[in-house]
XYZ file of C-alpha atoms in Angstrom:
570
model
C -43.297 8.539 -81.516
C -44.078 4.852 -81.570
C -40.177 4.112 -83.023
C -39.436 6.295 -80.065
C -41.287 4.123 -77.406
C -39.911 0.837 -79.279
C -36.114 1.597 -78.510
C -36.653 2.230 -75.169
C -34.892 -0.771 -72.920
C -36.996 -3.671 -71.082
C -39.383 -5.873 -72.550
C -42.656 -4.615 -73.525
C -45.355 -4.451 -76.098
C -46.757 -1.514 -77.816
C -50.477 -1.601 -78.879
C -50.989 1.538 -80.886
C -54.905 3.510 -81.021
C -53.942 6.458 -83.136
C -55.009 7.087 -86.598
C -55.025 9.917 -88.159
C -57.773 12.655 -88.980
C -58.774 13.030 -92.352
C -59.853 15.968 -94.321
C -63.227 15.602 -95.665
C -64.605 17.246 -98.674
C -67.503 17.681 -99.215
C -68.510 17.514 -94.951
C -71.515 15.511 -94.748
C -73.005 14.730 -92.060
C -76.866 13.394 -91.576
C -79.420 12.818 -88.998
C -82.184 9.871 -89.874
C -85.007 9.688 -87.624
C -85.368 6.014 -86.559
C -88.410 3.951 -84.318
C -85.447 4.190 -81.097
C -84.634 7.360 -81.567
C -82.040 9.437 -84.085
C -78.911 7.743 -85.720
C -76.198 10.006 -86.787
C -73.812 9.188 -89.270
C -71.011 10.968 -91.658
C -68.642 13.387 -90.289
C -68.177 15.217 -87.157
C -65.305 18.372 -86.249
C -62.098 16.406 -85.345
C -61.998 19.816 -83.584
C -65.062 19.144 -81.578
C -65.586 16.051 -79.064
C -68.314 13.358 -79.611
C -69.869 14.178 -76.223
C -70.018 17.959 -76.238
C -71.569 17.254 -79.821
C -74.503 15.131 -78.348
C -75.179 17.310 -75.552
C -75.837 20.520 -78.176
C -78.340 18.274 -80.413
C -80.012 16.400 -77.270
C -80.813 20.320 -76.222
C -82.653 20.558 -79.867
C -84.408 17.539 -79.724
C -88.193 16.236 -77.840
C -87.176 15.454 -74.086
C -86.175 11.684 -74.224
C -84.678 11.129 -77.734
C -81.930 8.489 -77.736
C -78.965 9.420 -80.018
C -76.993 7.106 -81.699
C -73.612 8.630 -82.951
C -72.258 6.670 -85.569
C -70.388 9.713 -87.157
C -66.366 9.914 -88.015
C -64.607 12.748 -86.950
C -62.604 14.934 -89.520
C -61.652 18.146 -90.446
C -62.886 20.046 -92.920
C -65.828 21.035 -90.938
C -67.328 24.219 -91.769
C -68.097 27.325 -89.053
C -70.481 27.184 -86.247
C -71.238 23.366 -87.483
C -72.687 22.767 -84.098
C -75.772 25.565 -84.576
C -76.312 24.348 -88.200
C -76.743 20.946 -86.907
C -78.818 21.458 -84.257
C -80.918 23.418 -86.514
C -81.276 20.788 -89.042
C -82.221 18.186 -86.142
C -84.570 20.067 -84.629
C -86.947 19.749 -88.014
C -86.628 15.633 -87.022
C -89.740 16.408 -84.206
C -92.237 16.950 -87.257
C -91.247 14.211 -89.801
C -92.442 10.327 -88.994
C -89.839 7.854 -89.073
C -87.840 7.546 -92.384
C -87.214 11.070 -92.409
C -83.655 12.699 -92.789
C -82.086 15.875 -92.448
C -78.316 16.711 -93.436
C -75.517 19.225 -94.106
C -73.290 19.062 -96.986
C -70.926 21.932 -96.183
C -73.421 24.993 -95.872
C -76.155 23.538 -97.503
C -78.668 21.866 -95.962
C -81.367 19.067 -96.848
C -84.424 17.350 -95.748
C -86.841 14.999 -96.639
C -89.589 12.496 -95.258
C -93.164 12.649 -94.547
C -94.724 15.440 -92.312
C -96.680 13.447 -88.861
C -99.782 15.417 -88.754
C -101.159 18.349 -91.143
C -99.836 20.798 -88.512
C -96.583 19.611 -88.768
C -96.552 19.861 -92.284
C -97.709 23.559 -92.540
C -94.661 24.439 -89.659
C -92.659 22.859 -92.019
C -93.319 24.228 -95.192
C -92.188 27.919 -93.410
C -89.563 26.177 -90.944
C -86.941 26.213 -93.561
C -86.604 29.881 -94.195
C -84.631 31.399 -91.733
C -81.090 29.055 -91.491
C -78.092 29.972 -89.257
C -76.310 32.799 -90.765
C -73.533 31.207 -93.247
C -75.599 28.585 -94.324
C -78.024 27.710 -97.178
C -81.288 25.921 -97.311
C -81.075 23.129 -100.424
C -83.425 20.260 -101.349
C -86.225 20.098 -99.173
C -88.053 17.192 -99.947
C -91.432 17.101 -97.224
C -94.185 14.903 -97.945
C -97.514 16.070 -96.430
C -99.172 13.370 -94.308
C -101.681 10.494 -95.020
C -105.426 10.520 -93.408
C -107.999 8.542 -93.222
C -110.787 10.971 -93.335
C -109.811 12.572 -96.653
C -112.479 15.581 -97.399
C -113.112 18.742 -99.355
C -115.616 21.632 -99.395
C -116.882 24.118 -101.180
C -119.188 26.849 -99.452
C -121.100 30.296 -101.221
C -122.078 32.921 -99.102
C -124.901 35.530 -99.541
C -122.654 37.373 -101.467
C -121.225 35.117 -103.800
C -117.856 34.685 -101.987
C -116.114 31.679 -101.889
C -114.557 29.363 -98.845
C -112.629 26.711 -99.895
C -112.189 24.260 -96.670
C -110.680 20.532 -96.626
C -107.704 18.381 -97.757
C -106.038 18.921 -100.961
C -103.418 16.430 -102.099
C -100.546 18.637 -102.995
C -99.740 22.387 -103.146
C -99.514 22.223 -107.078
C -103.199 20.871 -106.819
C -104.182 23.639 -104.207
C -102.832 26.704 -106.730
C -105.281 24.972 -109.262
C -108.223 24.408 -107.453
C -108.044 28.071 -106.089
C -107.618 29.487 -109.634
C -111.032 27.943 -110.378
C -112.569 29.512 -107.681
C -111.502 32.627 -108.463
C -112.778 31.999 -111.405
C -116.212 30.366 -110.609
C -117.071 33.170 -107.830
C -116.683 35.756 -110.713
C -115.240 38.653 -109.090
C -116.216 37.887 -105.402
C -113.729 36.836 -102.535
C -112.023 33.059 -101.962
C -111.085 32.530 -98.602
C -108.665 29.251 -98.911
C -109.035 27.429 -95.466
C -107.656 24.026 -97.067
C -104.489 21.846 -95.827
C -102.264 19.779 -97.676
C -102.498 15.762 -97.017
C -102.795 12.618 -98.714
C -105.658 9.942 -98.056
C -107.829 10.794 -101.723
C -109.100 7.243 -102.485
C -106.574 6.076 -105.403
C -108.225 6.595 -109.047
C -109.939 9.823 -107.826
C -108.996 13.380 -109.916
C -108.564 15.791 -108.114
C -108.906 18.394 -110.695
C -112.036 16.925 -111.748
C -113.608 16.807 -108.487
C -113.069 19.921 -107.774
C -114.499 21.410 -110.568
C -117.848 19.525 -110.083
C -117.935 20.700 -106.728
C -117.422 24.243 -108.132
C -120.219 24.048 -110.673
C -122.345 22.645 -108.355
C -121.424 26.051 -106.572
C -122.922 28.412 -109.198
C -126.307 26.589 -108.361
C -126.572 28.420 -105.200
C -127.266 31.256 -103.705
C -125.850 30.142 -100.589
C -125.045 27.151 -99.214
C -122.421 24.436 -98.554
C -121.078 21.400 -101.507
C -118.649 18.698 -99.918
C -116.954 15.554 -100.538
C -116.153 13.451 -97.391
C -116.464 9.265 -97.455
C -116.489 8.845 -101.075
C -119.477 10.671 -102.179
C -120.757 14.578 -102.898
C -123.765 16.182 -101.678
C -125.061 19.734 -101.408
C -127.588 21.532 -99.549
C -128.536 25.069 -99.241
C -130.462 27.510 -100.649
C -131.043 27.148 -104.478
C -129.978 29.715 -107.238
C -133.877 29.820 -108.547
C -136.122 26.862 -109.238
C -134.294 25.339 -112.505
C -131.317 24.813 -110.356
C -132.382 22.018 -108.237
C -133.284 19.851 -111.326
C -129.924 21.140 -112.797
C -127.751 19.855 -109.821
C -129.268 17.110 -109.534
C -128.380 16.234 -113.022
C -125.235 17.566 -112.537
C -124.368 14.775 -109.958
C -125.157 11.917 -112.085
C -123.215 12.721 -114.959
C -120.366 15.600 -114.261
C -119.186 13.861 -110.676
C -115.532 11.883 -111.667
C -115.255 8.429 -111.382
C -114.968 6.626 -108.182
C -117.197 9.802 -106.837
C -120.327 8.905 -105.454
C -123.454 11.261 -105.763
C -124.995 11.919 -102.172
C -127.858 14.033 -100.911
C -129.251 16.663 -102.724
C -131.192 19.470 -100.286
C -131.964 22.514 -102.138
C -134.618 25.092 -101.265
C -136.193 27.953 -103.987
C -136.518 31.278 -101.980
C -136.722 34.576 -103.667
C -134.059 36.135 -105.095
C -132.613 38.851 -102.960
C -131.224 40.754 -104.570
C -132.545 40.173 -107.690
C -129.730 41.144 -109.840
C -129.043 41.692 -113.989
C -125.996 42.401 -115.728
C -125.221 43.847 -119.165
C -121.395 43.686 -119.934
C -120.356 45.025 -123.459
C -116.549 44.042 -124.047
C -114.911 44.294 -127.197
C -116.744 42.268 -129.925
C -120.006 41.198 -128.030
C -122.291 41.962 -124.996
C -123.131 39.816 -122.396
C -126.389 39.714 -120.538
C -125.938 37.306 -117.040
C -128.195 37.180 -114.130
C -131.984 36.653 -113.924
C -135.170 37.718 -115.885
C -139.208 37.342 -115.009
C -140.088 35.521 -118.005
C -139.217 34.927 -121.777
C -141.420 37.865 -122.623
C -139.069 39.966 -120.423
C -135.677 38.563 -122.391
C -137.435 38.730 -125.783
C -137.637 43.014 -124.796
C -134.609 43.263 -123.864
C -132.772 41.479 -126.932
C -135.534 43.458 -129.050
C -133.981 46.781 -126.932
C -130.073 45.343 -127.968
C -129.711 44.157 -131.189
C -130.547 47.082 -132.651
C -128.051 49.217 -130.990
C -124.842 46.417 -131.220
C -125.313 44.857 -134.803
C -122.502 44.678 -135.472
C -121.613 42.908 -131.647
C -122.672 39.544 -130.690
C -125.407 39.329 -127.709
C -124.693 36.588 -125.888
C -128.170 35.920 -123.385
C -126.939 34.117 -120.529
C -130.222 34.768 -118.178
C -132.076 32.435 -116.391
C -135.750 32.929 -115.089
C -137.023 33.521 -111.840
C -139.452 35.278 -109.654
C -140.007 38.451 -107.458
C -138.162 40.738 -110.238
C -138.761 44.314 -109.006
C -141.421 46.394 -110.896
C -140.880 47.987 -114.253
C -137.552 45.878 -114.729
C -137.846 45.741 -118.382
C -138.715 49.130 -118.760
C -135.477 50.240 -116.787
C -133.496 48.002 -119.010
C -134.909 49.718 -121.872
C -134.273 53.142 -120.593
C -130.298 51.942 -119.866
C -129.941 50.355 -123.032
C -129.062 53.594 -125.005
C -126.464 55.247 -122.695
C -124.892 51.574 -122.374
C -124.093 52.032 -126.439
C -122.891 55.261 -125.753
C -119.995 54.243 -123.896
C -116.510 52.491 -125.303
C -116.815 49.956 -122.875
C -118.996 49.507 -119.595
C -121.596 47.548 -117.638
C -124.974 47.888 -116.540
C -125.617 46.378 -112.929
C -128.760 45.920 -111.825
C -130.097 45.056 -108.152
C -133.758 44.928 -106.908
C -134.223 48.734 -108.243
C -131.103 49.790 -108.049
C -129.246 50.626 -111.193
C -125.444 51.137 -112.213
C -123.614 52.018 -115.105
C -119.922 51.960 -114.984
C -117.261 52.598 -117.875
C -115.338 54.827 -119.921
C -116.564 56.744 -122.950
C -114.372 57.798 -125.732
C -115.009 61.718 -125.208
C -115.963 64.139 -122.005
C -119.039 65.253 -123.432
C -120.809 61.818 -123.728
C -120.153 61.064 -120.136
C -121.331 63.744 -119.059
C -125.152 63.698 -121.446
C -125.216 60.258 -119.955
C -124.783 61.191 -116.332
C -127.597 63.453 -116.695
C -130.228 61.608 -118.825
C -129.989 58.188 -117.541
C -131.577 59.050 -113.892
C -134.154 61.020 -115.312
C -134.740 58.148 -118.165
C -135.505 55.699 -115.472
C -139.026 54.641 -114.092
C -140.389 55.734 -110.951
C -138.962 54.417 -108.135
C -135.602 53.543 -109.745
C -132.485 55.099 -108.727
C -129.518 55.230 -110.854
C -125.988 55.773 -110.130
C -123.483 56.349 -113.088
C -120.083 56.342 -112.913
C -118.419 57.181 -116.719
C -115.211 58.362 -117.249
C -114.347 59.662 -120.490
C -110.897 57.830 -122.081
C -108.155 60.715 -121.255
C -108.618 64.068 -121.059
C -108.674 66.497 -123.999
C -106.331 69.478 -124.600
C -107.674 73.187 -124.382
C -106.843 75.626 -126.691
C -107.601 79.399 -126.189
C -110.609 80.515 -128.713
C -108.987 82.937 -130.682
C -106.546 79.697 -132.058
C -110.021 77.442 -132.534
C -111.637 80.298 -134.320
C -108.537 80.239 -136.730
C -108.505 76.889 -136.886
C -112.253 76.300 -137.518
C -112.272 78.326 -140.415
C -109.591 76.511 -141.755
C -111.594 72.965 -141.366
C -114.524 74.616 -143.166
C -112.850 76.367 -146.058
C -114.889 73.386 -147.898
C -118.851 73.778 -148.067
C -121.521 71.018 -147.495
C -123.635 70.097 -150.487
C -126.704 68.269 -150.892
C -128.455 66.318 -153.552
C -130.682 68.421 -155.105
C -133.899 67.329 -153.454
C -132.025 65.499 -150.643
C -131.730 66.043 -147.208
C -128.593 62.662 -146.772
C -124.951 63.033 -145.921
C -123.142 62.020 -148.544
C -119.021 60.819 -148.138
C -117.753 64.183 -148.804
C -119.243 65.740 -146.385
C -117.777 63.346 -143.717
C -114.287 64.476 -143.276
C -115.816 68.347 -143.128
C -117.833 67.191 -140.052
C -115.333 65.180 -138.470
C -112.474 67.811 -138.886
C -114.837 70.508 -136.848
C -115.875 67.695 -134.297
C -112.095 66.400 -133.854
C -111.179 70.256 -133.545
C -114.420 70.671 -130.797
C -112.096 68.081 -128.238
C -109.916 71.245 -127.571
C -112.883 73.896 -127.607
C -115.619 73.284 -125.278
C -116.765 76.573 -124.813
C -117.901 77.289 -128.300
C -121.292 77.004 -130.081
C -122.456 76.143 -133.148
C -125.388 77.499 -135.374
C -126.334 75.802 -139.191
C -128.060 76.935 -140.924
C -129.690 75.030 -144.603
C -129.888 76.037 -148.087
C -132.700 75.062 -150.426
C -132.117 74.551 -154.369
C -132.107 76.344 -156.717
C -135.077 77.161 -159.640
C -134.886 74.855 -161.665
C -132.852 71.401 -159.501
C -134.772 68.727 -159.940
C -133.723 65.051 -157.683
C -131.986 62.863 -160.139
C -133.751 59.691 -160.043
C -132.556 56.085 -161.186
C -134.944 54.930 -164.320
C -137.674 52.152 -163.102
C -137.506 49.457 -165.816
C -141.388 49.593 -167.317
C -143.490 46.668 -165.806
C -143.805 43.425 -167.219
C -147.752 42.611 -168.290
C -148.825 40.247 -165.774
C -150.952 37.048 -167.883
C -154.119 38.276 -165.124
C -153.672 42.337 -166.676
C -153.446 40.529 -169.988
C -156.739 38.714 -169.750
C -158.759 42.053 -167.764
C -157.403 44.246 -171.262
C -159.228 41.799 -173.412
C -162.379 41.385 -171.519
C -162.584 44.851 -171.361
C -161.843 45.558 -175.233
C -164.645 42.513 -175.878
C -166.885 44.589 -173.688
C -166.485 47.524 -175.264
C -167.438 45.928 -178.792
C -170.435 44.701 -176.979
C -171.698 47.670 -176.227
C -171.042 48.987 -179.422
C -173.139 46.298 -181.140
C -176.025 46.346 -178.213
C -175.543 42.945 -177.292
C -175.859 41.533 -173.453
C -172.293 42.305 -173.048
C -172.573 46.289 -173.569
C -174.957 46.221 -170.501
C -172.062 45.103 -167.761
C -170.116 47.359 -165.752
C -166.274 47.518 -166.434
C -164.509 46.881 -163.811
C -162.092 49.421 -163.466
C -158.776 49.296 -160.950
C -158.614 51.281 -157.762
C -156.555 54.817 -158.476
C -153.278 54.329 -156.869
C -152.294 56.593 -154.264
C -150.202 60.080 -155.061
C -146.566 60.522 -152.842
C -146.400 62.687 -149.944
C -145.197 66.054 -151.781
C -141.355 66.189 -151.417
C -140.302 69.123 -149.235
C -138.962 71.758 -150.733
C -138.112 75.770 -150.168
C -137.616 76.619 -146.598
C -138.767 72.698 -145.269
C -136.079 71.507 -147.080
C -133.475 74.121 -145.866
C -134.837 73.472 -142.331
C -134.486 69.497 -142.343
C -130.683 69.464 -144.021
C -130.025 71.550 -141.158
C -131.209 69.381 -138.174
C -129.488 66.680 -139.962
C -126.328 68.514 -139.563
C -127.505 69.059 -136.121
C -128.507 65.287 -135.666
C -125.066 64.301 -137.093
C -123.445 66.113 -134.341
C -125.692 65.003 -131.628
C -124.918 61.480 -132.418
C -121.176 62.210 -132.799
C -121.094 63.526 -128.974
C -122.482 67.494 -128.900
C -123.542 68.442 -126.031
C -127.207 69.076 -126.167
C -127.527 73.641 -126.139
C -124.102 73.831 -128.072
C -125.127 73.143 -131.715
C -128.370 73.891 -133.075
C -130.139 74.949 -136.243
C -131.485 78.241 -136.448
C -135.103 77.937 -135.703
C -133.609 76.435 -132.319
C -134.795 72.667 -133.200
C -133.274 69.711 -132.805
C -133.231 66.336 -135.209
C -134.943 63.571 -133.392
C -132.296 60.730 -131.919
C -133.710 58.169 -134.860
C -133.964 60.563 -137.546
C -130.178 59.424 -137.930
C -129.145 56.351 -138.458
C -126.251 54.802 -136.021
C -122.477 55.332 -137.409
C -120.264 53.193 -135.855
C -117.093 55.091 -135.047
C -118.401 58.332 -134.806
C -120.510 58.098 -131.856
C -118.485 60.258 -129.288
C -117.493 63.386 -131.048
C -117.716 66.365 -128.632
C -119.612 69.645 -129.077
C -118.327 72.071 -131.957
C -116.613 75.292 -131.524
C -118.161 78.562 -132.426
C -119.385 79.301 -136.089
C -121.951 79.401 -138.419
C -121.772 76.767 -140.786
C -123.352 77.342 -144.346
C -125.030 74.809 -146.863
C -124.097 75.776 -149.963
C -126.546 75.347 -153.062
C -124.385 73.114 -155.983
């Protein structure tokens, strides 16, 4: 065109504005966010003019904001650029000055620092929903800076949690809150905090939060916060050891650069006055609050011997206005508690509950039953135990078959002895496995005595060293004789002559001894989960709980199914 124009007669001069449009790839283009107002700058749609442009990111922008379009135009431009952009400059009203938004193709970017906190939380959600074609990429928001920098921590009556206040960065807020869930041990935490900067440099976070969160468990209500440099707490104490305990607390647990503050605590009773007995996998664990060490010696006294082979781990503290007969309730809940596979014992004001799973239907349901009636006066119990799955049934004429297949073998005692011994074990546990599908059943034993003529088999006693003292009473005695055999002064003492020891109980024997190999039986199966009316001996008595020692392993074995079960002489 211009070689065109030049040929042309008459004298002229051509000044030539045309260029041409370039193809751009990738299509950038970016908004910055100045103290005037916006710049633009990259690439605009050759296809689109500057103006029209302006007019659709003016509409997207706060009334008044001055646009200065520095931007080329090419092609290349992907669809429905205009939308996109004034999407991406519309986010420009919430970031300070600095900030900058662009689109590289489809994708687009942002990044700067948020004005206010509300800004900050619009924009942390403001980047989900882009114009359709389009992606959202780096996003790059930093929360804002203030100058009154605080955090709280507050417990309610009921041991929830609200977490209100600054934290520095969302990383820092999923930490802090995992604590909490941690520290409020099962209750609620309500997060009410807000991302921004302004912690005094040198400060960590992690640590002060976690001082503020012990300081927590020192409460049974009340409020811990950190504002101006320094921590304080006030509210109403956990018992009477806490106050000395959070005060010590703040002098040595509080991170550097913290400050301690004020520390206003009152004692009130404890309402409710609450216990817990937790027994996991390897070890129990007693947490709340006991009257007095005589009350927590009882209760380990009540636990150790039913978990040996656990670890009690005593986590109580001490504190008034426990509700009557509290030890004796724990006591009474101690037993059913090692009954069960796994469960807890709750206790508040007079208000018991035990909660878990047992390993067999019939021990949930003896437990159900006995606890209440176990309990005090003016205790009430609620239980709640499930037994671990649920156990086949089998119609009877199969468990009768069955049954007399698991006892083809006979049980044998010692003469003389009324103990299980190992081959026995596998008989009972056989018919008690078996009992799972049979719970309509019964059970009668009956004992055997021995024979004329069985006598116990007892280990030799190595005979008794001669003490020097028995040595020296033989010879005076032998020197007194002789005295008295001569008539000297010596014949006319007394010998002094040892006090006859006592004789052993008879050992039972005959129909006693029948009778008590029986109600071991009996006791074996009691303690292995029989439901009490479905096995007994029978003269219709039943072994005493501690007439049979604890086996671990064995302790949930349902009722038996229906035979007689004979002790057979050896």
């Amino acid at each position: 065109m211009l070689t065109r124009l030049a040929a042309l007669p008459s004298p002229r001069r051509i000044v030539s504005e045309i260029g041409l449009v370039e193809t751009a790839a990738p299509f950038v283009w970016s908004a910055e966010r100045t103290g005037a107002g916006i710049a633009l700058s990259g690439n605009r749609p050759a296809e689109i003019g500057r103006r029209a442009l302006e007019e659709t990111l003016v509409a997207a922008l706060p009334s008044g904001s001055r646009l200065t379009d520095e931007a080329r135009a090419a092609r290349g431009a992907p669809p429905d650029f205009p939308a996109a952009a004034a999407y991406a400059a519309a986010k420009l009203s919430r970031l300070a000055r600095g900030a900058r938004v662009s689109l590289t193709d489809t994708v687009i970017s942002a990044s700067g620092e948020a004005v206010d906190v509300a800004a900050y939380d619009a924009l942390r959600g403001g980047f989900g929903e882009p114009p359709r074609g389009y992606s959202i990429g780096r996003i790059d928001i930093l929360p804002p800076s203030v100058s009154d920098f605080r955090f709280a921590v507050e417990r309610l009556p009921g041991g929830g949690l609200v977490l209100t206040g600054h934290t520095i960065s969302e990383n820092a807020r999923a930490e802090i809150r995992k604590a909490a869930t941690e520290a409020a041990a099962g209750a609620f935490v309500d997060d009410r905090t807000r991302t921004a900067r302004g912690l005094p440099p040198g400060i960590e976070p992690g640590a002060l939060a976690g001082a503020m969160l012990a300081l927590s468990d020192l409460l049974q209500s009340g409020r811990v916060t950190f504002e101006n440099g320094r921590v304080s707490v006030a509210g109403d104490a956990l018992d009477a050891q806490a106050v000395g305990e959070a005060e010590t607390l703040m002098r040595v647990r509080l991170p550097a650069g913290v400050a301690a503050g004020s520390v206003a605590l009152a004692v009130r009773p404890l309402s409710p006055y609450r216990v817990s007995l937790r027994r996991e996998a390897d070890s129990v664990v007693v947490t709340g609050h006991l009257p007095g060490p005589e009350a927590r010696e009882r209760l380990l006294a009540a636990l150790r011997p039913r978990f040996f082979r656990e670890r009690v781990l005593d986590r109580t503290r001490l504190a008034d206005g426990a509700p009557p007969n509290l030890s004796s309730a724990l006591e009474a809940a101690v037993p059913a508690l090692a009954n069960l596979a796994e469960g807890e014992i709750a206790v508040a004001d007079a208000n018991l509950v035990l909660t878990g799973e047992s390993l067999y239907r019939e021990s949930a349901e003896r437990v159900t039953e006995s606890l209440p009636r176990a309990l005090p006066a003016g205790w009430t119990a609620r239980v709640a135990v499930q037994p671990r799955g649920t156990a086949p049934r089998r119609e009877p004429e199969s468990c009768r078959t069955s049954l007399d297949a698991a006892w083809s073998e006979r049980l044998r005692f010692e003469p003389g002895s009324t103990a299980l011994t190992a081959a026995m074990y596998p008989i009972l546990d056989a018919a008690a496995s078996l009992a799972k599908a049979c719970p309509t059943l019964r059970l009668a034993v009956t004992g055997h005595a021995d024979p004329p003529g069985a006598k116990p088999q007892k280990p030799a006693e190595p005979a008794p060293e001669t003490k020097p003292a028995e040595a020296a009473e033989k010879d005076a005695t032998s020197k007194a004789v002789k005295g008295t055999a001569k008539g000297g002064p010596r014949g006319r003492r007394r010998l002094r002559r040892s006090p006859p020891k006592p004789e052993p109980p008879p050992e039972p024997s005959g129909e006693d001894l029948a009778r008590l190999r029986a109600q071991v039986v009996v006791e074996y199966l009691l303690q292995a989960g029989a439901a009490a009316g479905r096995s007994r001996s029978p003269t219709g008595r039943r072994a005493s709980a501690a007439a049979w020692p604890w086996r671990r392993g064995l302790d949930h074995w349902p009722s038996i199914a229906a035979r007689t079960i004979l002790l057979e002489t050896p």
